[in-house]
Coordinates of C-alpha atoms in Angstrom, one line a residue:
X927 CA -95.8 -109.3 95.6
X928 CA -92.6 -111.0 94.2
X929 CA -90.6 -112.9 97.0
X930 CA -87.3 -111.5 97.9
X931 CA -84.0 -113.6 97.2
X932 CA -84.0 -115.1 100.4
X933 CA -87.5 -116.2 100.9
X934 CA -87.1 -118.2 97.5
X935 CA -83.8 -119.6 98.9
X936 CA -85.5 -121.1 102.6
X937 CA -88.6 -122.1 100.5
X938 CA -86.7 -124.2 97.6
X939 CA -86.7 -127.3 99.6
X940 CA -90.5 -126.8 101.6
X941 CA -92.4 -130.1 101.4
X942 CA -95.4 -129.0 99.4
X943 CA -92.8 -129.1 96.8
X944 CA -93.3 -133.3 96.7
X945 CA -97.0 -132.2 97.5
X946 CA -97.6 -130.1 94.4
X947 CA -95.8 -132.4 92.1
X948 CA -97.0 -136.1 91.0
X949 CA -93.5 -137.1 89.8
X950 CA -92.6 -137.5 93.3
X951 CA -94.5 -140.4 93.8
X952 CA -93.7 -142.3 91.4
X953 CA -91.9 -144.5 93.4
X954 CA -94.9 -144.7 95.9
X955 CA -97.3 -146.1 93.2
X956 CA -98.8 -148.9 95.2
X957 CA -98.9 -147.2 98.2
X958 CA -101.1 -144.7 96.1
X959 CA -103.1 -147.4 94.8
X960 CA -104.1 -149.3 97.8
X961 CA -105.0 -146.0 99.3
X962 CA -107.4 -145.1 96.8
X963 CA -109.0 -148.7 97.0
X964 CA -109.2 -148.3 100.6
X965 CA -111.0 -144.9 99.8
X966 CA -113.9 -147.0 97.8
X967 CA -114.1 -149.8 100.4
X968 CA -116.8 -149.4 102.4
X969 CA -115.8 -149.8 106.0
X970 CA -111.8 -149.8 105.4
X971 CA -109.3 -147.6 107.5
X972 CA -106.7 -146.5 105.7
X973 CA -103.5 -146.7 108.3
X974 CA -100.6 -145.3 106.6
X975 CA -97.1 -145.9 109.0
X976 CA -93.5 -145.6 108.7
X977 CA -90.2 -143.9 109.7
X978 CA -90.3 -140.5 110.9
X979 CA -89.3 -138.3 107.5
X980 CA -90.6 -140.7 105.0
X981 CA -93.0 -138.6 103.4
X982 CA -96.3 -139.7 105.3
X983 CA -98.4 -136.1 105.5
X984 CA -97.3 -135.7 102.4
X985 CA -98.8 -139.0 100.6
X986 CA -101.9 -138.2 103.2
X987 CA -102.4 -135.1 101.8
X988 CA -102.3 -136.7 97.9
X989 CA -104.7 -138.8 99.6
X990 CA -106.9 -136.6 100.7
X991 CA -106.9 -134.6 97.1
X992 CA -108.2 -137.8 95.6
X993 CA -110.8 -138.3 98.1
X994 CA -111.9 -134.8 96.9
X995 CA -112.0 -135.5 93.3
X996 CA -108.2 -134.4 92.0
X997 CA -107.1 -137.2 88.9
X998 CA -103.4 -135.7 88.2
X999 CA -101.4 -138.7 90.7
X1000 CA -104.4 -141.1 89.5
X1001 CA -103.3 -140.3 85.9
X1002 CA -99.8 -140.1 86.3
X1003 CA -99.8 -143.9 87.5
X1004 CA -102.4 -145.1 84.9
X1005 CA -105.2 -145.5 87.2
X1006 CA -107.4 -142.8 86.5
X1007 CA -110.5 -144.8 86.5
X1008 CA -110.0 -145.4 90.1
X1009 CA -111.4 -141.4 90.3
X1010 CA -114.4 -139.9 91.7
X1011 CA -116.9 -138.9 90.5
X1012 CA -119.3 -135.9 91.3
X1013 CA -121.5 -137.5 93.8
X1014 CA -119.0 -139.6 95.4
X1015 CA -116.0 -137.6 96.0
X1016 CA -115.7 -136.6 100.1
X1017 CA -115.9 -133.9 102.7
X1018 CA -112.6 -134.0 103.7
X1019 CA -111.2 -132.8 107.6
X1020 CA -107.6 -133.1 107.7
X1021 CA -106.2 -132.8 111.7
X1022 CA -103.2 -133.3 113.2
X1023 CA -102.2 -134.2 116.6
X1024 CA -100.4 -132.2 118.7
X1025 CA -98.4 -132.6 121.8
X1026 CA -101.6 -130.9 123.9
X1027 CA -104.1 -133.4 122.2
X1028 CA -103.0 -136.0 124.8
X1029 CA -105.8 -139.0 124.7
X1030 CA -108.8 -139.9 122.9
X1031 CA -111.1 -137.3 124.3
X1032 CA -108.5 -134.3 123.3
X1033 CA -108.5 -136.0 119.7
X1034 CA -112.4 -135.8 119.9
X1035 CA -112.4 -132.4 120.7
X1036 CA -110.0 -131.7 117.8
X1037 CA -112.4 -133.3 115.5
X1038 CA -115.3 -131.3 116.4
X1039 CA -113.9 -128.5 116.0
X1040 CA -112.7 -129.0 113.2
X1041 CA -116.6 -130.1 112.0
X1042 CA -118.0 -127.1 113.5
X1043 CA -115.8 -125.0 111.1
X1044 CA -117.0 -127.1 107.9
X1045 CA -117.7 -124.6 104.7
X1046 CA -117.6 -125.6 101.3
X1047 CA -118.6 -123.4 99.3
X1048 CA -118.0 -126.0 96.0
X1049 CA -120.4 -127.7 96.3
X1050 CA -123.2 -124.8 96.9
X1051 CA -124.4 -125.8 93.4
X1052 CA -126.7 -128.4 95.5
X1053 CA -129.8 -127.1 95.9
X1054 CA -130.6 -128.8 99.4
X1055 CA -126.5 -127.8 100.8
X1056 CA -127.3 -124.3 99.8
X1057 CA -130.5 -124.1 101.6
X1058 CA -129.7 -125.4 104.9
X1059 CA -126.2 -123.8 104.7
X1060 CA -127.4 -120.1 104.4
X1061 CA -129.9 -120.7 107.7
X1062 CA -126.4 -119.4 109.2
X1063 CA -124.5 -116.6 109.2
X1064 CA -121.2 -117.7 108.8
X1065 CA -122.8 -120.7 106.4
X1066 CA -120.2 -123.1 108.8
X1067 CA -122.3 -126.3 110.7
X1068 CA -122.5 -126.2 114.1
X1069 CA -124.0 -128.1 117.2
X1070 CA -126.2 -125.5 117.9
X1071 CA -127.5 -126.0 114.0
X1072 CA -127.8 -129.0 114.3
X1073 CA -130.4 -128.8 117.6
X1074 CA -132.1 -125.7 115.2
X1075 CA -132.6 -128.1 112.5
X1076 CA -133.8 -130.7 114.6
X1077 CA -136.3 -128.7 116.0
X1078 CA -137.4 -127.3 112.7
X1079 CA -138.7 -130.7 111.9
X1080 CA -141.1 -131.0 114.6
X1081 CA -139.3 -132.9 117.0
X1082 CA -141.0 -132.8 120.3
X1083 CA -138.6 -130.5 122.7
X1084 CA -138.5 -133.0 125.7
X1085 CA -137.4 -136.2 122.8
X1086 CA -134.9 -133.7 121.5
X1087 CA -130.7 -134.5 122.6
X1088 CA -129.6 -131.1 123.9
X1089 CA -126.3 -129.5 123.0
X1090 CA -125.0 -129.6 126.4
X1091 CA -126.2 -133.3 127.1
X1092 CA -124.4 -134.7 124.8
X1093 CA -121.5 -136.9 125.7
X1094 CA -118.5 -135.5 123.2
X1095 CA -118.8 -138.8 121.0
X1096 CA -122.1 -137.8 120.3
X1097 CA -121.9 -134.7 119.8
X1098 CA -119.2 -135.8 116.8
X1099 CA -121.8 -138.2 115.9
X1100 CA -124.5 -136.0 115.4
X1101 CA -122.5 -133.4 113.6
X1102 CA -121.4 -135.9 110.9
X1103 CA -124.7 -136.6 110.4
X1104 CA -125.6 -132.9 109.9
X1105 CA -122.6 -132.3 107.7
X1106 CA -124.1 -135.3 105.7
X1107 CA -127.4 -134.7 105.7
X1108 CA -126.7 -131.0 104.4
X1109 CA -124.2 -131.9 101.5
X1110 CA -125.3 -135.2 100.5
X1111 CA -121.6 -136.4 100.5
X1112 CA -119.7 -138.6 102.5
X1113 CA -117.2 -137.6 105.3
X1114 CA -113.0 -138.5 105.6
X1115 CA -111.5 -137.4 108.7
X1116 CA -108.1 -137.7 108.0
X1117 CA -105.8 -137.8 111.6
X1118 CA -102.2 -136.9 111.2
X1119 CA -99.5 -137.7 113.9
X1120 CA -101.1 -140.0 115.8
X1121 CA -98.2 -141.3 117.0
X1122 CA -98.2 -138.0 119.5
X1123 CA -101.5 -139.2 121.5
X1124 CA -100.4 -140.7 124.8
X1125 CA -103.2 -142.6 124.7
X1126 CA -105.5 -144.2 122.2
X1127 CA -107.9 -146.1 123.9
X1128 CA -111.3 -145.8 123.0
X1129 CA -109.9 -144.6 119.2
X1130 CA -110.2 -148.1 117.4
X1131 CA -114.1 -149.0 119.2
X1132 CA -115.0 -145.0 118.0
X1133 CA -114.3 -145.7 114.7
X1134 CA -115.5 -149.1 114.1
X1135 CA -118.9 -148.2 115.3
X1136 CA -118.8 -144.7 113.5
X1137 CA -117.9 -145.7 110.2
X1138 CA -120.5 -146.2 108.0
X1139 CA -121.1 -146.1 103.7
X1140 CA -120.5 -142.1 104.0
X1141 CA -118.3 -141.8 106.6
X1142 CA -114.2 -143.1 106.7
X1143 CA -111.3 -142.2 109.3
X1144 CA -107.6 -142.3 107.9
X1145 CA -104.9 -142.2 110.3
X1146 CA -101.1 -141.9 109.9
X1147 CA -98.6 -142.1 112.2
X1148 CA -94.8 -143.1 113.0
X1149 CA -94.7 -146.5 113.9
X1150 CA -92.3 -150.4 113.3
X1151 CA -96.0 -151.8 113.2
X1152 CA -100.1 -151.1 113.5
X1153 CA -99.9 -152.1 116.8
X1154 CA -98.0 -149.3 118.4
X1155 CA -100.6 -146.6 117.3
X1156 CA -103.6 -148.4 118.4
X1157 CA -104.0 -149.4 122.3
X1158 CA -107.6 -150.9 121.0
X1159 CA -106.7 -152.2 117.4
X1160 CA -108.7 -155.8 117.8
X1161 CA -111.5 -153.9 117.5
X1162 CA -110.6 -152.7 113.9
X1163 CA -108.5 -154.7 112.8
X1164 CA -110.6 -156.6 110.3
X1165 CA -111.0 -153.0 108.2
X1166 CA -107.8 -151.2 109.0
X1167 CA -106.0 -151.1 105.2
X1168 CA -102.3 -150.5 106.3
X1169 CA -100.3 -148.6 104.1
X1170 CA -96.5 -148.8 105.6
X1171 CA -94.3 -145.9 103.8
X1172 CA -90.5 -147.8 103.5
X1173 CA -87.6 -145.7 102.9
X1174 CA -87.1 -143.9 98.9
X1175 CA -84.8 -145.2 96.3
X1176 CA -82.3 -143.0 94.9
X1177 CA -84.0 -141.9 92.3
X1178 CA -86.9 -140.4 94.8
X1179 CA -84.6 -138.6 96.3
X1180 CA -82.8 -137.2 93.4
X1181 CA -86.6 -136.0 92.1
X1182 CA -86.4 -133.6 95.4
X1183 CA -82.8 -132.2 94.1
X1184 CA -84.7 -131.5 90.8
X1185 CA -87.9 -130.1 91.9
X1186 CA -85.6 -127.4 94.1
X1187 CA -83.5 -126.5 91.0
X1188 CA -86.9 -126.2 89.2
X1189 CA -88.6 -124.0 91.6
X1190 CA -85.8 -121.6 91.5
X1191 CA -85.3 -121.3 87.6
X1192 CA -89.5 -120.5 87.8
X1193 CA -88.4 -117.7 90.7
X1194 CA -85.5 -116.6 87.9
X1195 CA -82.9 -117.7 90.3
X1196 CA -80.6 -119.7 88.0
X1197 CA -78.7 -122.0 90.9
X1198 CA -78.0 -125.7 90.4
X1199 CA -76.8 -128.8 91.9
X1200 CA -73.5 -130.3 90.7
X1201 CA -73.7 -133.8 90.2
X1202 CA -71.5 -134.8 92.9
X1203 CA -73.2 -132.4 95.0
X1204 CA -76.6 -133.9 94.4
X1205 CA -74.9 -137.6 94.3
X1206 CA -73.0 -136.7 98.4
X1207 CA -76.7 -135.6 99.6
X1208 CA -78.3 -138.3 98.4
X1209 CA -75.8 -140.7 99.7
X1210 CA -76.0 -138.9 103.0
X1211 CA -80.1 -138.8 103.3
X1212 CA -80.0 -142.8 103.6
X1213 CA -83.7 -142.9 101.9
X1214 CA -84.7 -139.7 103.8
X1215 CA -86.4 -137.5 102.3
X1216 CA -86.1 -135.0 105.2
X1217 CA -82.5 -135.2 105.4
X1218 CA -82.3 -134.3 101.5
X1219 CA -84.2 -131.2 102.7
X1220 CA -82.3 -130.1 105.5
X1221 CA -78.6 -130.9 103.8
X1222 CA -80.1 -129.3 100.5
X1223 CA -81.4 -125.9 101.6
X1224 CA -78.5 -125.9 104.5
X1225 CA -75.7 -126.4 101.1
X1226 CA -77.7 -124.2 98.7
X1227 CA -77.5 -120.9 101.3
X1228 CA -74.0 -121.8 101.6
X1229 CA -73.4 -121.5 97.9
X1230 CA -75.1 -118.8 97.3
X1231 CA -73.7 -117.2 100.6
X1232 CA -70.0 -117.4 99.1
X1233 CA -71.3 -115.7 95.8
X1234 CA -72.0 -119.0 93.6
X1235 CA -74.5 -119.9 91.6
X1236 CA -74.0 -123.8 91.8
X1237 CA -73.7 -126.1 94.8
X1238 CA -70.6 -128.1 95.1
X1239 CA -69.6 -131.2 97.0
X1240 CA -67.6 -129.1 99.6
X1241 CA -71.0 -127.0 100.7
X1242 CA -72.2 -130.5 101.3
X1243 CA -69.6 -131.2 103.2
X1244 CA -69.4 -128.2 104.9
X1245 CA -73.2 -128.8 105.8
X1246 CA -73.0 -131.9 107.3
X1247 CA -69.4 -130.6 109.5
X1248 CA -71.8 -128.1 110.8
X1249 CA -75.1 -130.3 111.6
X1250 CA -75.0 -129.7 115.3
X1251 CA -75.7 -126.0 114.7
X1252 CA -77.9 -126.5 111.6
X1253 CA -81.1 -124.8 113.5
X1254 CA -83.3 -127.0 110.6
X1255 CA -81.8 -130.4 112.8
X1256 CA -82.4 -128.4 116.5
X1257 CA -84.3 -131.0 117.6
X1258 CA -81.5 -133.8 116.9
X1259 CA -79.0 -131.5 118.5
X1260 CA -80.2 -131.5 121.9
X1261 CA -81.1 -135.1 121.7
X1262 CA -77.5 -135.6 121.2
X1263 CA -76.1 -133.4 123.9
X1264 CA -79.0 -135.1 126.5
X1265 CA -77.8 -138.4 125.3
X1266 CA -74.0 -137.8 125.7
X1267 CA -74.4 -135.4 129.3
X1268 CA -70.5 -135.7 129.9
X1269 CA -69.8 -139.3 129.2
X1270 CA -67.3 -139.9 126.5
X1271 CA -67.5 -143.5 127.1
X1272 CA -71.7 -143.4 126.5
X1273 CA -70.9 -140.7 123.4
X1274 CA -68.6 -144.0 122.4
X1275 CA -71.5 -146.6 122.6
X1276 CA -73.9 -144.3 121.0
X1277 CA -72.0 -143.5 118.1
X1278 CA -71.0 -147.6 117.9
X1279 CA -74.9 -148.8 118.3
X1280 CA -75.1 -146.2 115.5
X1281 CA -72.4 -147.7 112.8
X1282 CA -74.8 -150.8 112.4
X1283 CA -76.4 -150.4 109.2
X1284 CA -78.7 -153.5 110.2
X1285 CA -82.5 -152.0 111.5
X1286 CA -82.0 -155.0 114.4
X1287 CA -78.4 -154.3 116.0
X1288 CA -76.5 -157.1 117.4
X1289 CA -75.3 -155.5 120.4
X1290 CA -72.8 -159.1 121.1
X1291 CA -71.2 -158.3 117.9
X1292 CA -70.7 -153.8 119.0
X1293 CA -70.0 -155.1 122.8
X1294 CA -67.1 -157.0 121.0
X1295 CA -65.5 -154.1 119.5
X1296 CA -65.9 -152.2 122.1
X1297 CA -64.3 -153.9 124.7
X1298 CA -61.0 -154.8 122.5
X1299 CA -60.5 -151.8 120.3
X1300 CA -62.5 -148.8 122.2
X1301 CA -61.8 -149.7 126.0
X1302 CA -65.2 -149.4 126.6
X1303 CA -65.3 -151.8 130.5
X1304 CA -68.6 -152.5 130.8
X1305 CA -71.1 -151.2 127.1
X1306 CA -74.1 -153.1 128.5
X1307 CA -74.4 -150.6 131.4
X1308 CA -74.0 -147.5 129.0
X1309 CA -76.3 -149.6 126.5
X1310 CA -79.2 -149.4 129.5
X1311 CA -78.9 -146.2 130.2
X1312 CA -79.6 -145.2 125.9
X1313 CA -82.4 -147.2 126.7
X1314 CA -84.4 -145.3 129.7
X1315 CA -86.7 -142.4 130.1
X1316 CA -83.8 -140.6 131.4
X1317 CA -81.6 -140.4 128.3
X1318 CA -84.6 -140.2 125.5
X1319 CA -85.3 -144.0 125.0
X1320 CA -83.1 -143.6 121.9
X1321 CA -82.6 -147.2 121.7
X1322 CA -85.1 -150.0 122.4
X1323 CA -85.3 -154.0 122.2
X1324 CA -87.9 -154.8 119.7
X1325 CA -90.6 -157.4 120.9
X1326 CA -90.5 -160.7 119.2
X1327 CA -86.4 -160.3 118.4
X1328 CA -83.5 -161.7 119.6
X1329 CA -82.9 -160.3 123.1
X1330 CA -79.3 -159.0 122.5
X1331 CA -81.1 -157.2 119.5
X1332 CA -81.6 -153.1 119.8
X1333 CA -83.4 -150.7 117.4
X1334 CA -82.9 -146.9 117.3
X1335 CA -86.7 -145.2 118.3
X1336 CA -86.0 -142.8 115.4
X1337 CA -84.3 -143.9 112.5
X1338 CA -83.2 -140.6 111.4
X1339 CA -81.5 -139.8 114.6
X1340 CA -79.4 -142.9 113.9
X1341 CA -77.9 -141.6 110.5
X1342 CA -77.8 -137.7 112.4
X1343 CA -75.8 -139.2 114.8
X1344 CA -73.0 -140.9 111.9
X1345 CA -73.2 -137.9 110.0
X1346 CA -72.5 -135.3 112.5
X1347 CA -69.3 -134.9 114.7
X1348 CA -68.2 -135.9 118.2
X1349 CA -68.6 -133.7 121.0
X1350 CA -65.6 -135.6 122.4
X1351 CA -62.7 -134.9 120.5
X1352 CA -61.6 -137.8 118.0
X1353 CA -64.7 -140.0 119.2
X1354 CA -66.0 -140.3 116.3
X1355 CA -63.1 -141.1 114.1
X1356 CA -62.1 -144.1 116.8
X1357 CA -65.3 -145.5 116.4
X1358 CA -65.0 -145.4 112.6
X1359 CA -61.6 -146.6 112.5
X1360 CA -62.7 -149.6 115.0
X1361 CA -65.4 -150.5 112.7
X1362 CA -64.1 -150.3 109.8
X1363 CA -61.1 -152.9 110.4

């Protein structure tokens, strides 16, 4: 069924765009490569970890369609010999964390369900996978198979580990061993978003005594360093491969402009980007790639809403004028209003913590301005309160840096917040003004 106008419009900037498309990561060609190594070293844990909107699920998924055999990203780089091949290409779970996953046991859970719902239907062609796979009805593994199979080879009943013994490690354990036994192929779990578990501990001891020749964990996550996503990393750490996504060049960002303007002209919807257009988002996204998505598909609706068939620098900047309605940035909107609550003066240190362009922001050098050009009494006060529960944590002092130092918890919210306008009228161009002189 052929998509209407609009659904090729909202889909034109989706991020299996960068997924289906190897020309996206060009730019991400070592990250690529010491994935792929990490894939073929026995015992490694591939750890890739960055910014929030970097593009992480999406170079885990490329990850995961090496692991299963695919050679177009491997080829596009020149390192198609790092491939494959039939017999040692994985099983691959991909699972993501949720906000309900919680802690170590919830992740557990997730993975053995995911397990139990284990089909793969291409690689029937192996005579022992079929046979053991059909002694279901669904030809899916379960727990219950597994005590079935166990019994079928004459294991006495009272020696055998029951189903509902089982601690839920082991009953992850034992089905990985099932899975592996039937397919005669190893096993990646990939674990997206773990960043969202309250609690890791345990996670780093599981997989160190899991992993084996066939079986690997990946995990990706928003984090400044390894050590915020693993309570227990010491025990890991010898075999974690971290794979840190940094911010994309220009040109990365540009290739998401062009695979939009190609999707449409393959939908026969023949919109493009001006130059200057393209040039303002980029400019705007800071290295982003998710910012490039939200200003592009929020500009393009706008041009085609006014009856155009290209999109100019003023939908840009109409875009970015109306950010705190854009219902793709909702979730930076209300951060925003929680933050500011009725306190122009806090709206005023926000916006000023926000102006650095530094990662580590000198707050001696922003208390400066503030006090002599922005009346602001006391900014250390309002500085604490960006800092607590309370208000988000939106700012934080990073450990091992200068005291006086802050970081914003989410990069992204830091450019949101110099893009979009003040709630306070004329807020924002005082703080710009003060800063720029």
């Amino acid at each position: 069924m052929p998509r209407s106008n609009h659904s090729v419009l909202v889909n034109a900037f989706r991020p299996a765009q960068e997924v289906d498309d190897p020309k996206f990561f060009a730019g991400r060609a070592r990250q690529v490569a010491d994935l792929t190594d990490a894939l073929h070293l026995i015992g490694s844990t591939p750890l890739i970890y960055g910014a929030r909107g970097l593009g992480k699920t999406s170079l885990a998924f490329q990850m995961m369609r090496i692991a299963q055999g695919a050679v177009e990203l491997l080829s596009a780089q020149g390192i198609q010999d790092r491939a494959f091949n039939e017999t040692g290409r994985y099983l691959v779970f991909f699972v993501t964390c949720t906000d309900g996953t919680r802690d170590f046991d919830g992740l557990v859970q997730e993975l053995i369900n995911a397990a139990e719902e284990a089909d793969f239907p291409e690689v029937e062609s192996n005579s022992s996978a079929k046979h053991l796979a059909e002694r279901t009805t669904t030809r899916k593994i379960s727990l219950r198979f597994f005590e079935a199979e166990r019994s079928r080879k004459f294991i006495p009943e009272e020696t055998r580990p029951s189903y509902r013994n089982l601690s839920p490690t082991e009953k992850l354990q034992h089905l990985i061993y099932l899975i592996i036994e039937t397919y005669r192929r190893p096993v990646l779990f990939i674990i997206d978003e773990i960043d969202r578990l309250q609690n890791t501990q345990g996670l780093a001891s599981f997989i160190k005594a899991t992993s084996t020749e066939s079986v690997k964990f990946a995990l990706v996550g928003i984090s400044s360093s390894i050590g915020n996503l693993l309570a227990d990393h010491q025990s890991i750490a010898r075999s974690l491969v971290p794979v840190q996504v940094p911010i994309m060049e220009e040109y990365e960002l540009r290739q998401i402009i062009n695979n939009a303007q190609r999707y449409l002209y393959d939908q026969d919807q023949q919109i493009t980007f001006g130059l200057p257009a393209t040039s303002d988002i980029v400019e705007y996204a800071a290295g982003f790639p998710w910012l490039v998505h939200v200003l592009g598909q929020s500009s393009l609706l706008r041009a085609v809403g006014a009856g155009r068939n290209e999109v100019k620098s003023s939908d840009v900047l109409d875009t970015v004028f109306e950010l705190p309605k854009n219902r793709f940035a909702q979730q930076f909107s209300d951060a925003y209003s929680n933050v500011v609550r009725g306190s122009a003066q806090r709206e005023i240190v926000l916006r000023a913590l926000a102006s650095s362009f530094a990662d580590d922001i000198p707050t001696s050098k922003i208390y400066q301005v503030l006090k002599t050009k922005l009346g602001v009494k006391n900014p250390s006060s309002y500085k604490a309160q960006l800092s607590s529960p309370q208000f988000g944590s939106v700012v934080y002092t990073p450990v091992g840096r200068h005291r006086g130092d802050v970081r914003f918890s989410d990069p992204i919210f830091k450019i949101y917040i110099r893009l979009r306008p003040s709630i306070y009228k004329d807020v924002d161009r005082r703080v710009r003004s003060a800063f720029q002189s």
